[in-house]
mmCIF file of C-alpha atoms in Angstrom:
data_model
loop_
_atom_site.group_PDB
_atom_site.id
_atom_site.type_symbol
_atom_site.label_atom_id
_atom_site.label_comp_id
_atom_site.label_asym_id
_atom_site.label_seq_id
_atom_site.Cartn_x
_atom_site.Cartn_y
_atom_site.Cartn_z
ATOM 1 C CA MET A 1 158.573 86.385 -122.953
ATOM 2 C CA ILE A 2 155.871 89.043 -122.526
ATOM 3 C CA LYS A 3 154.379 86.950 -119.698
ATOM 4 C CA LYS A 4 157.763 86.818 -117.931
ATOM 5 C CA ILE A 5 158.307 90.585 -118.299
ATOM 6 C CA THR A 6 154.772 91.266 -117.003
ATOM 7 C CA LEU A 7 155.329 88.951 -114.038
ATOM 8 C CA LEU A 8 158.702 90.482 -113.142
ATOM 9 C CA THR A 9 157.312 94.023 -113.447
ATOM 10 C CA LEU A 10 154.304 93.229 -111.271
ATOM 11 C CA CYS A 11 156.412 91.428 -108.695
ATOM 12 C CA SER A 12 158.810 94.350 -108.414
ATOM 13 C CA ILE A 13 155.921 96.819 -108.071
ATOM 14 C CA LEU A 14 153.909 94.780 -105.614
ATOM 15 C CA LEU A 15 156.694 93.185 -103.589
ATOM 16 C CA THR A 16 155.609 93.291 -99.971
ATOM 17 C CA GLY A 17 156.563 91.845 -96.638
ATOM 18 C CA CYS A 18 154.523 89.544 -94.439
ATOM 19 C CA SER A 19 151.379 90.995 -92.902
ATOM 20 C CA THR A 20 149.744 89.816 -89.693
ATOM 21 C CA LEU A 21 146.117 89.917 -88.603
ATOM 22 C CA THR A 22 145.431 89.418 -84.903
ATOM 23 C CA VAL A 23 141.872 88.570 -83.872
ATOM 24 C CA GLN A 24 141.410 89.205 -80.154
ATOM 25 C CA ASN A 25 138.394 88.093 -78.190
ATOM 26 C CA ILE A 26 137.893 90.411 -75.196
ATOM 27 C CA SER A 27 134.337 89.259 -74.557
ATOM 28 C CA GLU A 28 133.467 86.867 -71.749
ATOM 29 C CA ALA A 29 132.559 83.960 -74.038
ATOM 30 C CA GLY A 30 134.361 81.985 -76.710
ATOM 31 C CA ALA A 31 133.731 82.865 -80.367
ATOM 32 C CA ARG A 32 133.851 80.836 -83.576
ATOM 33 C CA VAL A 33 135.345 83.063 -86.288
ATOM 34 C CA SER A 34 135.654 82.683 -90.029
ATOM 35 C CA VAL A 35 138.575 84.656 -91.487
ATOM 36 C CA ARG A 36 139.315 85.359 -95.130
ATOM 37 C CA VAL A 37 142.934 86.349 -95.758
ATOM 38 C CA PRO A 38 144.252 87.590 -99.122
ATOM 39 C CA ASP A 39 146.487 84.577 -99.892
ATOM 40 C CA SER A 40 143.755 81.973 -99.656
ATOM 41 C CA SER A 41 140.690 81.192 -101.728
ATOM 42 C CA LYS A 42 139.167 79.492 -98.654
ATOM 43 C CA ASN A 43 138.251 80.797 -95.220
ATOM 44 C CA PHE A 44 140.055 79.867 -92.025
ATOM 45 C CA VAL A 45 137.756 78.907 -89.126
ATOM 46 C CA ASN A 46 138.866 78.803 -85.487
ATOM 47 C CA PHE A 47 137.335 78.864 -82.040
ATOM 48 C CA ILE A 48 138.860 81.670 -79.939
ATOM 49 C CA PRO A 49 138.236 81.246 -76.200
ATOM 50 C CA ALA A 50 137.360 84.300 -74.092
ATOM 51 C CA GLY A 51 140.404 86.486 -73.458
ATOM 52 C CA ASN A 52 142.501 84.791 -76.186
ATOM 53 C CA ILE A 53 143.899 85.819 -79.550
ATOM 54 C CA HIS A 54 144.505 84.048 -82.861
ATOM 55 C CA GLN A 55 146.918 85.262 -85.523
ATOM 56 C CA TYR A 56 146.704 84.929 -89.301
ATOM 57 C CA TYR A 57 149.462 85.674 -91.787
ATOM 58 C CA SER A 58 149.527 86.910 -95.348
ATOM 59 C CA GLU A 59 152.532 86.797 -97.614
ATOM 60 C CA TYR A 60 151.077 89.444 -99.915
ATOM 61 C CA GLY A 61 148.789 91.651 -97.832
ATOM 62 C CA GLY A 62 145.459 92.928 -99.129
ATOM 63 C CA SER A 63 141.806 92.787 -98.093
ATOM 64 C CA TYR A 64 140.642 90.590 -95.228
ATOM 65 C CA SER A 65 137.333 89.941 -93.494
ATOM 66 C CA VAL A 66 136.380 88.402 -90.149
ATOM 67 C CA THR A 67 132.938 86.963 -89.338
ATOM 68 C CA ILE A 68 131.586 85.564 -86.072
ATOM 69 C CA LEU A 69 129.808 82.292 -86.861
ATOM 70 C CA PRO A 70 126.871 80.846 -84.905
ATOM 71 C CA ASP A 71 128.858 78.127 -83.111
ATOM 72 C CA GLU A 72 126.035 75.681 -82.475
ATOM 73 C CA ARG A 73 124.942 75.603 -86.117
ATOM 74 C CA TYR A 74 128.560 75.392 -87.250
ATOM 75 C CA ARG A 75 129.274 72.397 -84.992
ATOM 76 C CA GLU A 76 126.097 70.689 -86.165
ATOM 77 C CA LEU A 77 127.061 71.206 -89.812
ATOM 78 C CA LEU A 78 130.548 69.734 -89.398
ATOM 79 C CA ASN A 79 129.498 66.900 -87.090
ATOM 80 C CA ASN A 80 126.878 65.832 -89.647
ATOM 81 C CA LEU A 81 129.553 65.926 -92.338
ATOM 82 C CA ASN A 82 131.871 63.790 -90.188
ATOM 83 C CA ASP A 83 129.118 61.221 -89.660
ATOM 84 C CA GLU A 84 128.330 61.115 -93.368
ATOM 85 C CA ILE A 85 131.938 60.707 -94.556
ATOM 86 C CA SER A 86 132.737 58.167 -91.824
ATOM 87 C CA ARG A 87 129.701 56.086 -92.642
ATOM 88 C CA ARG A 88 129.686 56.252 -96.423
ATOM 89 C CA LEU A 89 133.393 56.403 -97.249
ATOM 90 C CA PHE A 90 134.862 54.190 -94.540
ATOM 91 C CA GLU A 91 132.049 51.842 -93.455
ATOM 92 C CA GLU A 92 129.925 51.374 -96.590
ATOM 93 C CA ARG A 93 132.737 51.806 -99.118
ATOM 94 C CA SER A 94 132.303 48.382 -100.716
ATOM 95 C CA THR A 95 128.716 49.242 -101.661
ATOM 96 C CA LEU A 96 129.430 52.696 -103.115
ATOM 97 C CA THR A 97 128.785 53.133 -106.826
ATOM 98 C CA ALA A 98 130.488 55.750 -109.008
ATOM 99 C CA SER A 99 127.423 57.977 -108.724
ATOM 100 C CA ASP A 100 127.455 57.601 -104.913
ATOM 101 C CA VAL A 101 131.085 58.739 -104.937
ATOM 102 C CA SER A 102 130.215 61.736 -107.141
ATOM 103 C CA ALA A 103 127.411 62.646 -104.727
ATOM 104 C CA LEU A 104 129.824 62.443 -101.798
ATOM 105 C CA VAL A 105 132.330 64.702 -103.574
ATOM 106 C CA GLN A 106 129.497 67.138 -104.261
ATOM 107 C CA ARG A 107 128.586 67.055 -100.569
ATOM 108 C CA LEU A 108 132.171 67.888 -99.601
ATOM 109 C CA ASN A 109 132.273 70.720 -102.108
ATOM 110 C CA GLU A 110 129.128 72.162 -100.521
ATOM 111 C CA VAL A 111 130.923 72.765 -97.209
ATOM 112 C CA ASN A 112 132.325 76.082 -98.365
ATOM 113 C CA THR A 113 128.906 77.200 -99.585
ATOM 114 C CA ALA A 114 127.375 76.183 -96.253
ATOM 115 C CA LEU A 115 130.009 78.177 -94.378
ATOM 116 C CA THR A 116 129.254 81.194 -96.546
ATOM 117 C CA ASP A 117 125.551 80.783 -95.768
ATOM 118 C CA LEU A 118 126.346 80.760 -92.048
ATOM 119 C CA ASP A 119 128.270 84.012 -92.577
ATOM 120 C CA GLU A 120 125.256 85.784 -94.019
ATOM 121 C CA PHE A 121 123.483 86.947 -90.882
ATOM 122 C CA SER A 122 126.504 87.142 -88.582
ATOM 123 C CA ALA A 123 128.501 90.088 -87.237
ATOM 124 C CA SER A 124 131.488 90.828 -89.455
ATOM 125 C CA CYS A 125 134.050 93.459 -90.358
ATOM 126 C CA SER A 126 136.709 93.903 -93.010
ATOM 127 C CA GLY A 127 139.910 95.821 -93.580
ATOM 128 C CA THR A 128 143.273 95.777 -95.298
ATOM 129 C CA MET A 129 146.375 93.899 -94.194
ATOM 130 C CA ALA A 130 149.137 96.415 -94.872
ATOM 131 C CA GLU A 131 152.767 95.656 -95.607
ATOM 132 C CA ASP A 132 154.802 94.829 -92.494
ATOM 133 C CA LYS A 133 152.032 96.062 -90.191
ATOM 134 C CA ASP A 134 149.782 94.312 -87.716
ATOM 135 C CA SER A 135 146.047 94.539 -88.290
ATOM 136 C CA ILE A 136 143.746 93.929 -85.343
ATOM 137 C CA ALA A 137 140.148 92.745 -85.171
ATOM 138 C CA THR A 138 138.441 92.861 -81.770
ATOM 139 C CA ILE A 139 135.465 90.803 -80.604
ATOM 140 C CA ILE A 140 133.371 92.381 -77.863
ATOM 141 C CA TYR A 141 129.982 91.723 -76.336
ATOM 142 C CA ASP A 142 127.486 94.455 -77.197
ATOM 143 C CA ASN A 143 125.132 94.637 -74.210
ATOM 144 C CA SER A 144 122.638 96.888 -75.969
ATOM 145 C CA ALA A 145 122.250 94.491 -78.915
ATOM 146 C CA ASN A 146 122.690 91.444 -76.660
ATOM 147 C CA GLN A 147 125.131 89.846 -79.076
ATOM 148 C CA MET A 148 128.801 89.675 -80.005
ATOM 149 C CA THR A 149 130.150 92.280 -82.387
ATOM 150 C CA ILE A 150 133.500 92.732 -84.086
ATOM 151 C CA THR A 151 135.501 95.757 -85.189
ATOM 152 C CA CYS A 152 138.463 95.884 -87.584
ATOM 153 C CA ASN A 153 141.164 98.558 -87.533
ATOM 154 C CA MET B 1 161.079 117.396 -153.735
ATOM 155 C CA GLU B 2 160.377 119.897 -150.934
ATOM 156 C CA GLU B 3 157.736 117.600 -149.398
ATOM 157 C CA GLN B 4 160.319 114.966 -148.297
ATOM 158 C CA PRO B 5 161.657 116.839 -145.187
ATOM 159 C CA GLN B 6 158.063 117.752 -144.248
ATOM 160 C CA LYS B 7 156.991 114.072 -144.448
ATOM 161 C CA LYS B 8 160.011 113.068 -142.393
ATOM 162 C CA GLY B 9 159.077 115.695 -139.793
ATOM 163 C CA HIS B 10 155.520 114.355 -139.614
ATOM 164 C CA PHE B 11 156.822 110.822 -139.187
ATOM 165 C CA VAL B 12 159.189 111.789 -136.336
ATOM 166 C CA ARG B 13 156.438 113.818 -134.617
ATOM 167 C CA ASN B 14 153.938 110.938 -134.917
ATOM 168 C CA CYS B 15 156.528 108.553 -133.497
ATOM 169 C CA PHE B 16 157.046 110.822 -130.482
ATOM 170 C CA ILE B 17 153.285 111.109 -129.947
ATOM 171 C CA PHE B 18 152.883 107.347 -130.190
ATOM 172 C CA ILE B 19 155.712 106.688 -127.708
ATOM 173 C CA ALA B 20 154.355 109.369 -125.332
ATOM 174 C CA VAL B 21 150.862 107.832 -125.430
ATOM 175 C CA VAL B 22 152.235 104.328 -124.798
ATOM 176 C CA LEU B 23 154.354 105.617 -121.891
ATOM 177 C CA LEU B 24 151.380 107.499 -120.422
ATOM 178 C CA LEU B 25 149.196 104.390 -120.665
ATOM 179 C CA LEU B 26 151.928 102.268 -119.067
ATOM 180 C CA VAL B 27 152.506 104.736 -116.218
ATOM 181 C CA GLY B 28 148.734 105.131 -115.721
ATOM 182 C CA THR B 29 148.194 101.359 -115.613
ATOM 183 C CA VAL B 30 151.076 100.774 -113.191
ATOM 184 C CA THR B 31 149.912 103.654 -110.948
ATOM 185 C CA ALA B 32 146.314 102.373 -110.945
ATOM 186 C CA LEU B 33 147.505 98.839 -110.140
ATOM 187 C CA PHE B 34 149.720 100.132 -107.338
ATOM 188 C CA PHE B 35 146.940 102.149 -105.680
ATOM 189 C CA ALA B 36 144.366 99.372 -106.178
ATOM 190 C CA PHE B 37 146.799 96.969 -104.524
ATOM 191 C CA GLN B 38 147.722 99.345 -101.692
ATOM 192 C CA ASN B 39 144.050 99.977 -100.931
ATOM 193 C CA GLY B 40 143.113 96.316 -101.004
ATOM 194 C CA TYR B 41 140.901 96.393 -104.096
ATOM 195 C CA ILE B 42 143.060 93.704 -105.691
ATOM 196 C CA SER B 43 145.484 91.229 -104.178
ATOM 197 C CA GLN B 44 148.681 89.792 -105.590
ATOM 198 C CA ARG B 45 146.740 86.526 -105.843
ATOM 199 C CA ASP B 46 144.244 88.237 -108.194
ATOM 200 C CA ILE B 47 147.073 89.466 -110.395
ATOM 201 C CA LEU B 48 148.877 86.113 -110.437
ATOM 202 C CA GLY B 49 145.555 84.522 -111.378
ATOM 203 C CA PHE B 50 145.086 87.030 -114.192
ATOM 204 C CA ILE B 51 148.407 86.024 -115.771
ATOM 205 C CA GLY B 52 147.945 82.296 -115.035
ATOM 206 C CA GLN B 53 150.648 81.951 -112.381
ATOM 207 C CA LEU B 54 148.587 81.050 -109.307
ATOM 208 C CA PRO B 55 150.256 78.935 -106.633
ATOM 209 C CA GLY B 56 148.552 75.831 -105.227
ATOM 210 C CA GLU B 57 146.620 75.455 -102.011
ATOM 211 C CA ILE B 58 145.705 72.667 -99.573
ATOM 212 C CA SER B 59 142.566 73.308 -97.528
ATOM 213 C CA VAL B 60 141.991 71.211 -94.397
ATOM 214 C CA VAL B 61 138.673 70.771 -92.546
ATOM 215 C CA ASN B 62 139.370 68.940 -89.286
ATOM 216 C CA LEU B 63 136.293 66.831 -88.526
ATOM 217 C CA GLU B 64 138.155 64.869 -85.851
ATOM 218 C CA GLU B 65 137.326 65.178 -82.158
ATOM 219 C CA SER B 66 140.983 65.844 -81.377
ATOM 220 C CA ASN B 67 143.878 67.832 -82.849
ATOM 221 C CA THR B 68 145.265 66.963 -86.286
ATOM 222 C CA ASN B 69 148.889 67.788 -87.206
ATOM 223 C CA LEU B 70 149.928 68.246 -90.819
ATOM 224 C CA ALA B 71 153.391 68.778 -92.297
ATOM 225 C CA LEU B 72 154.230 69.701 -95.887
ATOM 226 C CA THR B 73 157.706 69.175 -97.408
ATOM 227 C CA GLN B 74 158.820 70.005 -100.942
ATOM 228 C CA LEU B 75 160.334 66.963 -102.668
ATOM 229 C CA ASP B 76 161.824 68.675 -105.721
ATOM 230 C CA PRO B 77 163.353 71.991 -104.606
ATOM 231 C CA PRO B 78 165.378 73.987 -107.151
ATOM 232 C CA PRO B 79 169.126 73.134 -107.160
ATOM 233 C CA ASP B 80 171.052 74.693 -104.247
ATOM 234 C CA GLU B 81 167.838 75.623 -102.418
ATOM 235 C CA SER B 82 166.426 74.095 -99.250
ATOM 236 C CA PRO B 83 163.070 72.339 -99.605
ATOM 237 C CA LEU B 84 160.070 74.422 -98.565
ATOM 238 C CA THR B 85 158.446 73.185 -95.375
ATOM 239 C CA ASP B 86 155.295 74.215 -93.534
ATOM 240 C CA SER B 87 153.104 72.780 -90.795
ATOM 241 C CA LEU B 88 149.612 73.197 -89.370
ATOM 242 C CA THR B 89 147.950 72.089 -86.166
ATOM 243 C CA LEU B 90 144.173 72.123 -86.276
ATOM 244 C CA GLU B 91 141.968 71.865 -83.240
ATOM 245 C CA PRO B 92 138.655 69.981 -83.580
ATOM 246 C CA LEU B 93 136.398 71.564 -86.246
ATOM 247 C CA ASP B 94 139.076 74.069 -87.304
ATOM 248 C CA VAL B 95 139.467 74.956 -90.981
ATOM 249 C CA ALA B 96 142.876 76.098 -92.263
ATOM 250 C CA SER B 97 144.995 76.009 -95.417
ATOM 251 C CA PHE B 98 148.522 75.706 -96.684
ATOM 252 C CA THR B 99 148.637 78.677 -99.059
ATOM 253 C CA SER B 100 150.969 80.058 -101.753
ATOM 254 C CA ILE B 101 152.450 76.648 -102.617
ATOM 255 C CA PRO B 102 154.756 76.817 -105.649
ATOM 256 C CA PRO B 103 154.022 74.053 -108.202
ATOM 257 C CA GLY B 104 155.999 70.850 -107.629
ATOM 258 C CA ARG B 105 156.017 67.533 -105.749
ATOM 259 C CA TYR B 106 155.316 67.544 -102.022
ATOM 260 C CA GLU B 107 155.073 65.087 -99.153
ATOM 261 C CA LEU B 108 152.111 65.714 -96.899
ATOM 262 C CA THR B 109 151.898 63.898 -93.573
ATOM 263 C CA VAL B 110 148.661 63.840 -91.581
ATOM 264 C CA GLU B 111 148.680 62.725 -87.949
ATOM 265 C CA GLY B 112 145.286 62.335 -86.333
ATOM 266 C CA SER B 113 143.703 60.134 -83.719
ATOM 267 C CA SER B 114 142.073 57.811 -86.281
ATOM 268 C CA ALA B 115 145.105 57.194 -88.520
ATOM 269 C CA ASN B 116 148.382 58.608 -89.825
ATOM 270 C CA TYR B 117 149.048 59.132 -93.527
ATOM 271 C CA THR B 118 151.948 60.028 -95.794
ATOM 272 C CA CYS B 119 150.836 61.398 -99.149
ATOM 273 C CA ASN B 120 152.965 62.407 -102.152
ATOM 274 C CA LEU B 121 151.142 65.155 -104.039
ATOM 275 C CA GLN B 122 151.810 66.731 -107.427
ATOM 276 C CA ILE B 123 150.751 70.374 -107.146
ATOM 277 C CA SER B 124 150.247 72.328 -110.358
ATOM 278 C CA SER B 125 149.383 76.020 -110.771
ATOM 279 C CA ASN B 126 146.004 76.823 -109.181
ATOM 280 C CA ASP B 127 145.504 73.281 -107.827
ATOM 281 C CA ILE B 128 143.309 73.278 -104.722
ATOM 282 C CA TYR B 129 143.335 70.078 -102.669
ATOM 283 C CA HIS B 130 140.835 69.412 -99.872
ATOM 284 C CA ILE B 131 141.678 67.211 -96.892
ATOM 285 C CA PHE B 132 138.999 66.023 -94.427
ATOM 286 C CA PRO B 133 140.373 64.185 -91.380
ATOM 287 C CA THR B 134 137.391 62.394 -89.811
ATOM 288 C CA THR B 135 136.891 60.114 -86.818
ATOM 289 C CA SER B 136 137.189 57.071 -89.154
ATOM 290 C CA GLY B 137 139.891 58.089 -91.614
ATOM 291 C CA THR B 138 140.922 60.952 -93.913
ATOM 292 C CA ALA B 139 139.275 61.888 -97.219
ATOM 293 C CA ILE B 140 141.052 63.738 -100.030
ATOM 294 C CA THR B 141 139.710 65.500 -103.123
ATOM 295 C CA ARG B 142 140.946 68.125 -105.567
ATOM 296 C CA ASP B 143 138.975 70.796 -107.423
ATOM 297 C CA GLY B 144 138.107 69.450 -110.868
ATOM 298 C CA TYR B 145 138.924 65.832 -109.923
ATOM 299 C CA ASN B 146 136.136 63.289 -110.387
ATOM 300 C CA PRO B 147 136.889 60.086 -108.464
ATOM 301 C CA GLN B 148 135.022 56.985 -109.605
ATOM 302 C CA SER B 149 135.500 54.889 -106.475
ATOM 303 C CA ALA B 150 135.743 55.265 -102.701
ATOM 304 C CA ASP B 151 139.388 54.171 -102.889
ATOM 305 C CA GLU B 152 140.130 57.349 -104.828
ATOM 306 C CA MET B 153 138.807 59.491 -101.960
ATOM 307 C CA ASP B 154 140.493 57.600 -99.123
ATOM 308 C CA MET B 155 143.870 59.186 -98.380
ATOM 309 C CA GLY B 156 145.301 55.744 -97.644
ATOM 310 C CA THR B 157 144.552 54.437 -101.148
ATOM 311 C CA SER B 158 143.951 57.457 -103.438
ATOM 312 C CA SER B 159 146.110 57.810 -106.549
ATOM 313 C CA LEU B 160 146.249 61.565 -105.732
ATOM 314 C CA CYS B 161 148.704 60.535 -102.974
ATOM 315 C CA LYS B 162 150.955 58.457 -105.239
ATOM 316 C CA GLN B 163 152.368 61.190 -107.492
#
């Protein structure tokens, strides 16, 4: 009963509309971005070509962050993972032992950690997705630093 | 005999003080929560997690060399309500998620270049499923799930898809 009252009270206090985050790439090269939105425990990753946008939605609103990933390293990481799953799970499946399967699950679980590691030295920004408002993150090429940067507002 | 009204007065005054303190604490907590939420220090997800009411989530890492389309349909909607539906299209190497999924039974279809799958999932509070479409087939896992065979990770044969 107390749990239900708490839930109803919190829902009525925090009831919000949908929030949108638009990431626009106005640089002259495509960018691989990793986006953390409030509703998800995992990041979204997309490639945004030069001059394009990508939109992300949040039912609740709250904090978000956007990071530009090093595309070559990202592609290498995921292509290696594809090769490993394809080979071990679909080609060598009859030879897999229970411990091999556990190791493969562990490998899959490490993807999120690897993505976080890629984030570490990359350009990023963060902000708040407000109720019924559009948030915008902009990717530009910083000539002085000779690299892509991103701003959130 | 004269102490009785005095004791009663003390009791009433203490009751008022107690109620006032409880009200102040309640108002203070609600105000702090509201401002923390408005300023992005906490999300509704954090609060739902705190009281054990987190929705489920399906995270998809598209390892295919072409687009993968996914569609999610609720199989057991509440009476007189339409089933929840959602869809995702992932380009090669995209990562995306179905978020805020209320607990229940769902049909998940995955259409990729290597194979198509239909998977019936049971999603409980705070369940996080992981789907990996690859060039040879699609793998499925769930946080806290320890498969003992390759069949349990292959979306075509996994018991996770037969709920």
